[in-house]
Short mmCIF file of N, CA and C in Angstrom, two decimals:
data_model
loop_
_atom_site.label_atom_id
_atom_site.label_comp_id
_atom_site.label_asym_id
_atom_site.label_seq_id
_atom_site.Cartn_x
_atom_site.Cartn_y
_atom_site.Cartn_z
N MET A 1 39.26 -46.17 -114.81
CA MET A 1 38.66 -45.84 -116.10
C MET A 1 39.22 -46.82 -117.14
N ALA A 2 38.37 -47.63 -117.70
CA ALA A 2 38.79 -48.59 -118.71
C ALA A 2 38.97 -47.89 -120.05
N GLN A 3 39.94 -48.34 -120.80
CA GLN A 3 40.20 -47.74 -122.11
C GLN A 3 40.01 -48.80 -123.18
N ASP A 4 39.43 -48.41 -124.28
CA ASP A 4 39.22 -49.29 -125.41
C ASP A 4 40.58 -49.55 -126.08
N LEU A 5 41.02 -50.80 -126.11
CA LEU A 5 42.32 -51.14 -126.70
C LEU A 5 42.39 -50.83 -128.18
N ALA A 6 41.26 -50.66 -128.83
CA ALA A 6 41.27 -50.33 -130.25
C ALA A 6 41.86 -48.94 -130.49
N ASN A 7 41.91 -48.11 -129.45
CA ASN A 7 42.42 -46.74 -129.58
C ASN A 7 43.87 -46.61 -129.14
N ILE A 8 44.51 -47.70 -128.78
CA ILE A 8 45.89 -47.67 -128.33
C ILE A 8 46.81 -48.14 -129.45
N VAL A 9 47.88 -47.38 -129.69
CA VAL A 9 48.85 -47.79 -130.70
C VAL A 9 49.59 -49.02 -130.16
N MET A 10 49.55 -50.11 -130.87
CA MET A 10 50.16 -51.35 -130.42
C MET A 10 51.62 -51.49 -130.87
N ASP A 11 52.01 -50.71 -131.86
CA ASP A 11 53.36 -50.83 -132.42
C ASP A 11 53.85 -49.43 -132.77
N GLY A 12 55.03 -49.09 -132.30
CA GLY A 12 55.58 -47.77 -132.56
C GLY A 12 56.21 -47.62 -133.93
N GLN A 13 56.21 -48.70 -134.71
CA GLN A 13 56.78 -48.68 -136.06
C GLN A 13 56.19 -47.54 -136.86
N SER A 14 57.00 -46.82 -137.55
CA SER A 14 56.69 -45.70 -138.44
C SER A 14 56.63 -44.36 -137.70
N THR A 15 57.00 -44.31 -136.41
CA THR A 15 57.13 -43.03 -135.72
C THR A 15 58.36 -42.31 -136.28
N THR A 16 58.20 -41.03 -136.61
CA THR A 16 59.30 -40.27 -137.21
C THR A 16 59.50 -38.95 -136.48
N ILE A 17 60.65 -38.34 -136.74
CA ILE A 17 60.95 -37.03 -136.19
C ILE A 17 61.45 -36.15 -137.33
N SER A 18 60.96 -34.93 -137.40
CA SER A 18 61.33 -34.01 -138.47
C SER A 18 62.22 -32.91 -137.91
N LEU A 19 63.44 -32.83 -138.45
CA LEU A 19 64.41 -31.81 -138.05
C LEU A 19 64.78 -30.98 -139.26
N GLY A 20 63.83 -30.42 -139.92
CA GLY A 20 64.12 -29.63 -141.11
C GLY A 20 64.45 -30.53 -142.29
N ALA A 21 65.57 -30.24 -142.97
CA ALA A 21 65.89 -30.92 -144.21
C ALA A 21 66.87 -32.09 -144.03
N THR A 22 67.01 -32.63 -142.83
CA THR A 22 67.97 -33.72 -142.65
C THR A 22 67.46 -35.00 -143.28
N THR A 23 68.39 -35.91 -143.58
CA THR A 23 68.06 -37.19 -144.20
C THR A 23 68.27 -38.34 -143.24
N LEU A 24 68.11 -38.09 -141.96
CA LEU A 24 68.25 -39.16 -140.97
C LEU A 24 67.08 -40.13 -141.10
N GLN A 25 67.36 -41.41 -140.90
CA GLN A 25 66.34 -42.46 -140.97
C GLN A 25 66.19 -43.06 -139.57
N GLU A 26 65.11 -42.74 -138.88
CA GLU A 26 64.91 -43.15 -137.50
C GLU A 26 64.90 -44.66 -137.33
N VAL A 27 65.58 -45.11 -136.28
CA VAL A 27 65.57 -46.52 -135.89
C VAL A 27 64.73 -46.67 -134.62
N SER A 28 64.90 -45.75 -133.66
CA SER A 28 64.11 -45.73 -132.43
C SER A 28 64.05 -44.30 -131.91
N ILE A 29 62.93 -43.98 -131.23
CA ILE A 29 62.72 -42.63 -130.71
C ILE A 29 62.22 -42.73 -129.27
N SER A 30 62.79 -41.91 -128.39
CA SER A 30 62.27 -41.74 -127.03
C SER A 30 61.62 -40.37 -126.96
N PRO A 31 60.27 -40.32 -126.99
CA PRO A 31 59.58 -39.02 -126.93
C PRO A 31 59.87 -38.31 -125.61
N PRO A 32 59.53 -37.03 -125.53
CA PRO A 32 59.82 -36.28 -124.31
C PRO A 32 58.90 -36.65 -123.15
N SER A 33 59.43 -36.52 -121.95
CA SER A 33 58.60 -36.66 -120.76
C SER A 33 57.95 -35.30 -120.48
N VAL A 34 56.96 -35.30 -119.61
CA VAL A 34 56.33 -34.06 -119.17
C VAL A 34 56.43 -34.04 -117.65
N SER A 35 56.88 -32.91 -117.10
CA SER A 35 57.08 -32.81 -115.66
C SER A 35 56.54 -31.48 -115.15
N SER A 36 55.99 -31.50 -113.95
CA SER A 36 55.56 -30.25 -113.31
C SER A 36 56.70 -29.64 -112.50
N GLY A 37 57.85 -30.30 -112.44
CA GLY A 37 59.01 -29.73 -111.76
C GLY A 37 59.09 -30.02 -110.27
N GLY A 38 58.31 -30.96 -109.80
CA GLY A 38 58.37 -31.29 -108.38
C GLY A 38 57.40 -30.48 -107.54
N GLU A 39 57.64 -30.53 -106.24
CA GLU A 39 56.69 -29.93 -105.31
C GLU A 39 57.21 -28.64 -104.71
N ILE A 40 56.26 -27.87 -104.18
CA ILE A 40 56.57 -26.71 -103.35
C ILE A 40 56.17 -27.10 -101.93
N ASP A 41 57.10 -27.02 -101.01
CA ASP A 41 56.78 -27.34 -99.62
C ASP A 41 56.00 -26.18 -99.02
N VAL A 42 54.75 -26.44 -98.62
CA VAL A 42 53.90 -25.41 -98.04
C VAL A 42 53.59 -25.72 -96.57
N THR A 43 54.44 -26.53 -95.95
CA THR A 43 54.27 -26.87 -94.55
C THR A 43 54.52 -25.64 -93.69
N THR A 44 53.66 -25.42 -92.73
CA THR A 44 53.82 -24.29 -91.81
C THR A 44 53.72 -24.78 -90.36
N MET A 45 53.87 -23.87 -89.45
CA MET A 45 53.71 -24.21 -88.04
C MET A 45 52.26 -24.53 -87.69
N GLN A 46 51.35 -24.30 -88.63
CA GLN A 46 49.94 -24.61 -88.41
C GLN A 46 49.65 -26.09 -88.66
N ASN A 47 50.55 -26.80 -89.39
CA ASN A 47 50.36 -28.23 -89.62
C ASN A 47 50.50 -28.97 -88.30
N SER A 48 49.69 -30.04 -88.14
CA SER A 48 49.75 -30.78 -86.87
C SER A 48 50.25 -32.21 -87.04
N ALA A 49 50.14 -32.80 -88.23
CA ALA A 49 50.56 -34.19 -88.38
C ALA A 49 51.25 -34.49 -89.71
N TRP A 50 51.00 -33.71 -90.71
CA TRP A 50 51.52 -34.02 -92.03
C TRP A 50 52.19 -32.81 -92.67
N ARG A 51 53.26 -33.07 -93.42
CA ARG A 51 53.84 -32.03 -94.26
C ARG A 51 52.89 -31.85 -95.45
N THR A 52 52.77 -30.63 -95.92
CA THR A 52 51.88 -30.38 -97.05
C THR A 52 52.68 -29.82 -98.22
N LYS A 53 52.20 -30.11 -99.41
CA LYS A 53 52.90 -29.73 -100.64
C LYS A 53 51.89 -29.23 -101.67
N ALA A 54 52.41 -28.45 -102.62
CA ALA A 54 51.58 -27.94 -103.72
C ALA A 54 52.35 -28.12 -105.02
N PRO A 55 51.64 -28.27 -106.14
CA PRO A 55 52.34 -28.40 -107.43
C PRO A 55 52.84 -27.05 -107.92
N LYS A 56 53.93 -27.08 -108.68
CA LYS A 56 54.41 -25.86 -109.34
C LYS A 56 53.50 -25.56 -110.52
N LYS A 57 53.48 -24.31 -110.96
CA LYS A 57 52.59 -23.90 -112.05
C LYS A 57 53.19 -24.15 -113.43
N LEU A 58 54.52 -24.07 -113.55
CA LEU A 58 55.16 -24.23 -114.86
C LEU A 58 55.47 -25.69 -115.14
N HIS A 59 55.32 -26.08 -116.39
CA HIS A 59 55.60 -27.45 -116.81
C HIS A 59 56.90 -27.49 -117.61
N GLU A 60 57.45 -28.67 -117.73
CA GLU A 60 58.65 -28.86 -118.54
C GLU A 60 58.47 -30.05 -119.46
N LEU A 61 58.86 -29.86 -120.71
CA LEU A 61 58.89 -30.95 -121.67
C LEU A 61 60.33 -31.43 -121.69
N GLY A 62 60.56 -32.68 -121.35
CA GLY A 62 61.91 -33.23 -121.23
C GLY A 62 62.59 -33.43 -122.58
N GLU A 63 63.84 -33.84 -122.51
CA GLU A 63 64.61 -34.02 -123.74
C GLU A 63 64.11 -35.21 -124.56
N VAL A 64 64.42 -35.17 -125.83
CA VAL A 64 64.06 -36.21 -126.79
C VAL A 64 65.36 -36.85 -127.24
N SER A 65 65.34 -38.16 -127.40
CA SER A 65 66.52 -38.82 -127.96
C SER A 65 66.07 -39.82 -129.01
N PHE A 66 66.94 -40.02 -129.98
CA PHE A 66 66.63 -41.03 -130.98
C PHE A 66 67.91 -41.55 -131.62
N SER A 67 67.80 -42.75 -132.16
CA SER A 67 68.88 -43.36 -132.93
C SER A 67 68.43 -43.40 -134.38
N ALA A 68 69.38 -43.22 -135.30
CA ALA A 68 69.02 -43.17 -136.71
C ALA A 68 70.16 -43.67 -137.58
N LEU A 69 69.81 -44.07 -138.77
CA LEU A 69 70.80 -44.31 -139.81
C LEU A 69 71.12 -42.95 -140.42
N TYR A 70 72.37 -42.76 -140.84
CA TYR A 70 72.72 -41.49 -141.45
C TYR A 70 73.71 -41.72 -142.58
N ASP A 71 73.85 -40.73 -143.42
CA ASP A 71 74.78 -40.78 -144.55
C ASP A 71 76.05 -40.02 -144.15
N PRO A 72 77.18 -40.69 -143.98
CA PRO A 72 78.41 -39.99 -143.61
C PRO A 72 78.79 -38.87 -144.58
N ALA A 73 78.36 -38.97 -145.83
CA ALA A 73 78.66 -37.91 -146.81
C ALA A 73 77.90 -36.62 -146.48
N GLN A 74 76.88 -36.71 -145.61
CA GLN A 74 76.07 -35.56 -145.23
C GLN A 74 76.45 -35.01 -143.85
N ILE A 75 77.55 -35.46 -143.28
CA ILE A 75 77.89 -35.09 -141.90
C ILE A 75 77.95 -33.58 -141.69
N GLY A 76 78.42 -32.83 -142.67
CA GLY A 76 78.46 -31.37 -142.55
C GLY A 76 77.08 -30.77 -142.38
N THR A 77 76.10 -31.30 -143.09
CA THR A 77 74.72 -30.83 -142.98
C THR A 77 74.19 -31.12 -141.59
N TYR A 78 74.45 -32.32 -141.09
CA TYR A 78 73.97 -32.68 -139.75
C TYR A 78 74.59 -31.80 -138.68
N LEU A 79 75.88 -31.60 -138.77
CA LEU A 79 76.58 -30.84 -137.74
C LEU A 79 76.18 -29.37 -137.73
N SER A 80 75.83 -28.82 -138.90
CA SER A 80 75.44 -27.41 -138.94
C SER A 80 74.12 -27.16 -138.22
N GLY A 81 73.33 -28.19 -137.99
CA GLY A 81 72.06 -28.04 -137.29
C GLY A 81 72.18 -28.11 -135.78
N VAL A 82 73.35 -28.52 -135.27
CA VAL A 82 73.53 -28.63 -133.82
C VAL A 82 73.48 -27.24 -133.20
N GLY A 83 72.67 -27.08 -132.15
CA GLY A 83 72.57 -25.81 -131.44
C GLY A 83 71.68 -24.78 -132.10
N SER A 84 70.92 -25.17 -133.11
CA SER A 84 70.04 -24.22 -133.82
C SER A 84 68.58 -24.47 -133.41
N ASN A 85 68.00 -23.52 -132.68
CA ASN A 85 66.62 -23.64 -132.23
C ASN A 85 65.68 -23.65 -133.44
N GLN A 86 64.76 -24.60 -133.45
CA GLN A 86 63.86 -24.76 -134.60
C GLN A 86 62.60 -25.51 -134.18
N ALA A 87 61.59 -25.46 -135.02
CA ALA A 87 60.39 -26.27 -134.81
C ALA A 87 60.73 -27.72 -135.13
N ILE A 88 60.32 -28.61 -134.26
CA ILE A 88 60.58 -30.05 -134.42
C ILE A 88 59.25 -30.76 -134.31
N THR A 89 59.03 -31.75 -135.17
CA THR A 89 57.77 -32.48 -135.16
C THR A 89 58.03 -33.97 -134.99
N ILE A 90 57.36 -34.57 -134.02
CA ILE A 90 57.34 -36.03 -133.90
C ILE A 90 55.99 -36.48 -134.44
N THR A 91 56.00 -37.38 -135.41
CA THR A 91 54.78 -37.96 -135.95
C THR A 91 54.70 -39.40 -135.46
N PHE A 92 53.70 -39.70 -134.67
CA PHE A 92 53.55 -41.01 -134.08
C PHE A 92 52.92 -41.99 -135.07
N ALA A 93 52.95 -43.26 -134.72
CA ALA A 93 52.46 -44.32 -135.61
C ALA A 93 50.99 -44.16 -135.96
N ASP A 94 50.22 -43.50 -135.10
CA ASP A 94 48.79 -43.30 -135.38
C ASP A 94 48.52 -41.99 -136.13
N ALA A 95 49.60 -41.34 -136.61
CA ALA A 95 49.55 -40.08 -137.37
C ALA A 95 49.32 -38.85 -136.50
N SER A 96 49.22 -39.00 -135.18
CA SER A 96 49.15 -37.82 -134.32
C SER A 96 50.54 -37.19 -134.29
N THR A 97 50.59 -35.89 -133.97
CA THR A 97 51.87 -35.18 -133.98
C THR A 97 52.08 -34.41 -132.69
N LEU A 98 53.35 -34.20 -132.37
CA LEU A 98 53.77 -33.32 -131.29
C LEU A 98 54.77 -32.36 -131.89
N VAL A 99 54.44 -31.06 -131.87
CA VAL A 99 55.30 -30.02 -132.44
C VAL A 99 55.80 -29.15 -131.29
N PHE A 100 57.11 -28.93 -131.25
CA PHE A 100 57.71 -28.13 -130.19
C PHE A 100 58.97 -27.47 -130.73
N TYR A 101 59.46 -26.47 -130.02
CA TYR A 101 60.72 -25.83 -130.39
C TYR A 101 61.85 -26.40 -129.55
N GLY A 102 62.98 -26.60 -130.19
CA GLY A 102 64.16 -27.11 -129.51
C GLY A 102 65.34 -27.14 -130.45
N TRP A 103 66.43 -27.74 -129.98
CA TRP A 103 67.63 -27.84 -130.80
C TRP A 103 68.33 -29.16 -130.58
N VAL A 104 69.09 -29.57 -131.60
CA VAL A 104 69.93 -30.76 -131.46
C VAL A 104 71.09 -30.36 -130.56
N ASP A 105 71.17 -31.03 -129.42
CA ASP A 105 72.23 -30.74 -128.46
C ASP A 105 73.43 -31.66 -128.67
N SER A 106 73.15 -32.87 -129.13
CA SER A 106 74.22 -33.85 -129.29
C SER A 106 73.96 -34.69 -130.54
N PHE A 107 74.99 -34.84 -131.35
CA PHE A 107 74.96 -35.67 -132.55
C PHE A 107 76.16 -36.61 -132.42
N ALA A 108 75.93 -37.85 -132.00
CA ALA A 108 77.02 -38.76 -131.65
C ALA A 108 77.02 -40.00 -132.54
N PRO A 109 77.80 -39.98 -133.65
CA PRO A 109 77.88 -41.15 -134.53
C PRO A 109 78.51 -42.33 -133.80
N SER A 110 78.03 -43.52 -134.14
CA SER A 110 78.63 -44.74 -133.58
C SER A 110 79.83 -45.14 -134.43
N GLU A 111 80.50 -46.16 -133.99
CA GLU A 111 81.66 -46.68 -134.72
C GLU A 111 81.23 -47.13 -136.12
N LEU A 112 82.03 -46.79 -137.11
CA LEU A 112 81.78 -47.25 -138.48
C LEU A 112 82.54 -48.55 -138.68
N SER A 113 81.84 -49.56 -139.21
CA SER A 113 82.51 -50.84 -139.44
C SER A 113 81.89 -51.55 -140.64
N GLU A 114 82.65 -52.44 -141.23
CA GLU A 114 82.23 -53.20 -142.40
C GLU A 114 81.01 -54.05 -142.03
N GLY A 115 80.04 -54.03 -142.91
CA GLY A 115 78.86 -54.85 -142.71
C GLY A 115 77.80 -54.24 -141.81
N GLU A 116 78.03 -53.02 -141.31
CA GLU A 116 77.07 -52.37 -140.43
C GLU A 116 76.70 -51.00 -141.00
N ALA A 117 75.42 -50.67 -140.93
CA ALA A 117 74.97 -49.35 -141.38
C ALA A 117 75.43 -48.29 -140.39
N PRO A 118 75.83 -47.12 -140.86
CA PRO A 118 76.23 -46.04 -139.96
C PRO A 118 75.03 -45.53 -139.16
N THR A 119 75.17 -45.50 -137.83
CA THR A 119 74.10 -45.00 -136.97
C THR A 119 74.60 -43.84 -136.12
N VAL A 120 73.65 -43.07 -135.62
CA VAL A 120 73.96 -41.91 -134.78
C VAL A 120 72.94 -41.84 -133.65
N ASP A 121 73.38 -41.40 -132.49
CA ASP A 121 72.47 -41.11 -131.38
C ASP A 121 72.34 -39.59 -131.29
N VAL A 122 71.10 -39.11 -131.28
CA VAL A 122 70.83 -37.68 -131.28
C VAL A 122 70.04 -37.33 -130.03
N THR A 123 70.43 -36.23 -129.38
CA THR A 123 69.69 -35.72 -128.22
C THR A 123 69.19 -34.32 -128.55
N ILE A 124 67.92 -34.08 -128.26
CA ILE A 124 67.28 -32.79 -128.51
C ILE A 124 66.84 -32.20 -127.19
N ILE A 125 67.16 -30.93 -126.99
CA ILE A 125 66.70 -30.18 -125.81
C ILE A 125 65.50 -29.34 -126.26
N VAL A 126 64.44 -29.38 -125.47
CA VAL A 126 63.24 -28.60 -125.77
C VAL A 126 63.41 -27.20 -125.19
N SER A 127 63.23 -26.17 -126.03
CA SER A 127 63.41 -24.79 -125.57
C SER A 127 62.10 -24.12 -125.16
N ASN A 128 61.00 -24.52 -125.77
CA ASN A 128 59.70 -23.87 -125.54
C ASN A 128 59.72 -22.38 -125.83
N GLN A 129 60.60 -21.96 -126.73
CA GLN A 129 60.58 -20.57 -127.21
C GLN A 129 60.88 -20.58 -128.70
N ASN A 130 60.21 -19.68 -129.43
CA ASN A 130 60.29 -19.72 -130.88
C ASN A 130 61.38 -18.85 -131.48
N GLY A 131 62.22 -18.23 -130.66
CA GLY A 131 63.31 -17.41 -131.20
C GLY A 131 64.56 -18.23 -131.42
N SER A 132 65.65 -17.54 -131.70
CA SER A 132 66.91 -18.23 -131.98
C SER A 132 67.49 -18.87 -130.74
N GLY A 133 67.03 -18.51 -129.57
CA GLY A 133 67.57 -19.07 -128.34
C GLY A 133 68.64 -18.19 -127.75
N THR A 134 69.38 -17.46 -128.58
CA THR A 134 70.41 -16.57 -128.05
C THR A 134 69.85 -15.17 -127.85
N THR A 135 68.85 -14.81 -128.62
CA THR A 135 68.23 -13.48 -128.47
C THR A 135 66.87 -13.59 -127.81
N GLY A 136 66.50 -14.77 -127.42
CA GLY A 136 65.21 -14.97 -126.79
C GLY A 136 64.12 -15.19 -127.82
N GLY A 137 62.95 -15.40 -127.35
CA GLY A 137 61.82 -15.62 -128.21
C GLY A 137 60.57 -15.72 -127.35
N ALA A 138 59.44 -15.79 -127.99
CA ALA A 138 58.20 -15.90 -127.26
C ALA A 138 58.04 -17.31 -126.71
N GLU A 139 57.54 -17.39 -125.48
CA GLU A 139 57.23 -18.70 -124.91
C GLU A 139 56.22 -19.38 -125.82
N THR A 140 56.54 -20.61 -126.23
CA THR A 140 55.70 -21.33 -127.18
C THR A 140 55.46 -22.74 -126.66
N ALA A 141 54.23 -23.02 -126.32
CA ALA A 141 53.89 -24.32 -125.77
C ALA A 141 53.94 -25.40 -126.84
N PRO A 142 54.27 -26.64 -126.46
CA PRO A 142 54.19 -27.74 -127.41
C PRO A 142 52.73 -27.94 -127.84
N VAL A 143 52.55 -28.40 -129.07
CA VAL A 143 51.19 -28.62 -129.58
C VAL A 143 51.06 -30.09 -129.98
N TYR A 144 50.09 -30.77 -129.38
CA TYR A 144 49.80 -32.16 -129.73
C TYR A 144 48.48 -32.19 -130.50
N SER A 145 48.51 -32.82 -131.66
CA SER A 145 47.26 -32.95 -132.42
C SER A 145 47.19 -34.28 -133.11
#
C-alpha cells in the first residue's frame, strides 16, 4: 500500500509532552511503543508439521522517555510529580495528540557544568488507569486524535 508522502511528518521538531504545570522544555521525545504482549502457544497433539500461535487480547502501551531543559530552581516542583498518576499528552509536530494515563517514574538530571544548559532525562510509565494508581482506577485506553 503506497502512502502519500505529503501526509507524513518529515521533522519531529515541535513535538511536546504535557505533564501538568511543569516548565520542562523538551529536547527529544521517544513516544511509547505498542505491543500485544507476545504469543500464546496453541500447539496441540493434533498439529502435524508446525507449531501454532495466537495473539493475546490485551495490548500494552510502552514507556515514554524524553530529554528536556529544566530550571534547577524548580527541582522541588519536578520531584513532587514523580510517582503521581495523571493524564499525559504528547502533541506531535502535525498537531495530532496522544493522551494516556501514567506517571513520571524517573527524573534524572545530568551533570551541571559551566556553559551547558541543565538537562534531565525523564521516564514515564503508562498505567492505562485513571485513578491514583494506589487505590486503582478505571481501565482507560490511550486516545489518539
